[in-house]
Amino acid sequence: MKIAYTLLLLLSLGTAQAAPTAPAVRTEILSLLQRLQDSGCEFNRNGNWYSGAEARSHLLKKLDYLESHDASLKRSEDFIQQAASSSSMSGKPYLVRCAAAAPVESKAWLSQELLKLRAGKT
């Protein structure tokens, strides 16, 4: 009986699912991606430059993928780290280039924009 109980406990632990992304966190992520789209900046993915709108679309797909695979995004920083910092295919960091400024890694750019968003700055 003890063995059966232990086996059932282990099986139930293996099928536990991560909690879905909290609505407030998802809203903040969506606002951050909207900032990227509206920034006029370009987004580099695997050596190619894309518009902010294309970047937003790509990162939304990654967000949907993570959520559909039970990834637990407790904070917007989790999304930046897990989906918006580098390519899942090549491992290369994503870059953001605004106007004539030198490109910066998307992790740094998005983290800075997240701070501005939380502070209510445009």
Short mmCIF file of N, CA and C in Angstrom, two decimals, residues 1-9:
data_model
loop_
_atom_site.label_atom_id
_atom_site.label_comp_id
_atom_site.label_asym_id
_atom_site.label_seq_id
_atom_site.Cartn_x
_atom_site.Cartn_y
_atom_site.Cartn_z
N MET A 1 0.82 -1.20 0.00
CA MET A 1 0.00 0.00 0.00
C MET A 1 0.86 1.25 0.00
N LYS A 2 1.94 1.24 0.81
CA LYS A 2 2.84 2.39 0.86
C LYS A 2 3.48 2.65 -0.50
N ILE A 3 3.85 1.58 -1.18
CA ILE A 3 4.49 1.71 -2.48
C ILE A 3 3.50 2.32 -3.49
N ALA A 4 2.26 1.86 -3.46
CA ALA A 4 1.25 2.40 -4.37
C ALA A 4 1.00 3.88 -4.11
N TYR A 5 0.94 4.26 -2.85
CA TYR A 5 0.73 5.66 -2.49
C TYR A 5 1.90 6.51 -2.97
N THR A 6 3.12 6.05 -2.75
CA THR A 6 4.33 6.77 -3.18
C THR A 6 4.35 6.92 -4.70
N LEU A 7 3.98 5.85 -5.39
CA LEU A 7 3.95 5.88 -6.85
C LEU A 7 2.92 6.90 -7.35
N LEU A 8 1.74 6.92 -6.74
CA LEU A 8 0.72 7.90 -7.13
C LEU A 8 1.18 9.32 -6.85
N LEU A 9 1.85 9.53 -5.74
CA LEU A 9 2.37 10.85 -5.41
C LEU A 9 3.39 11.31 -6.43
#
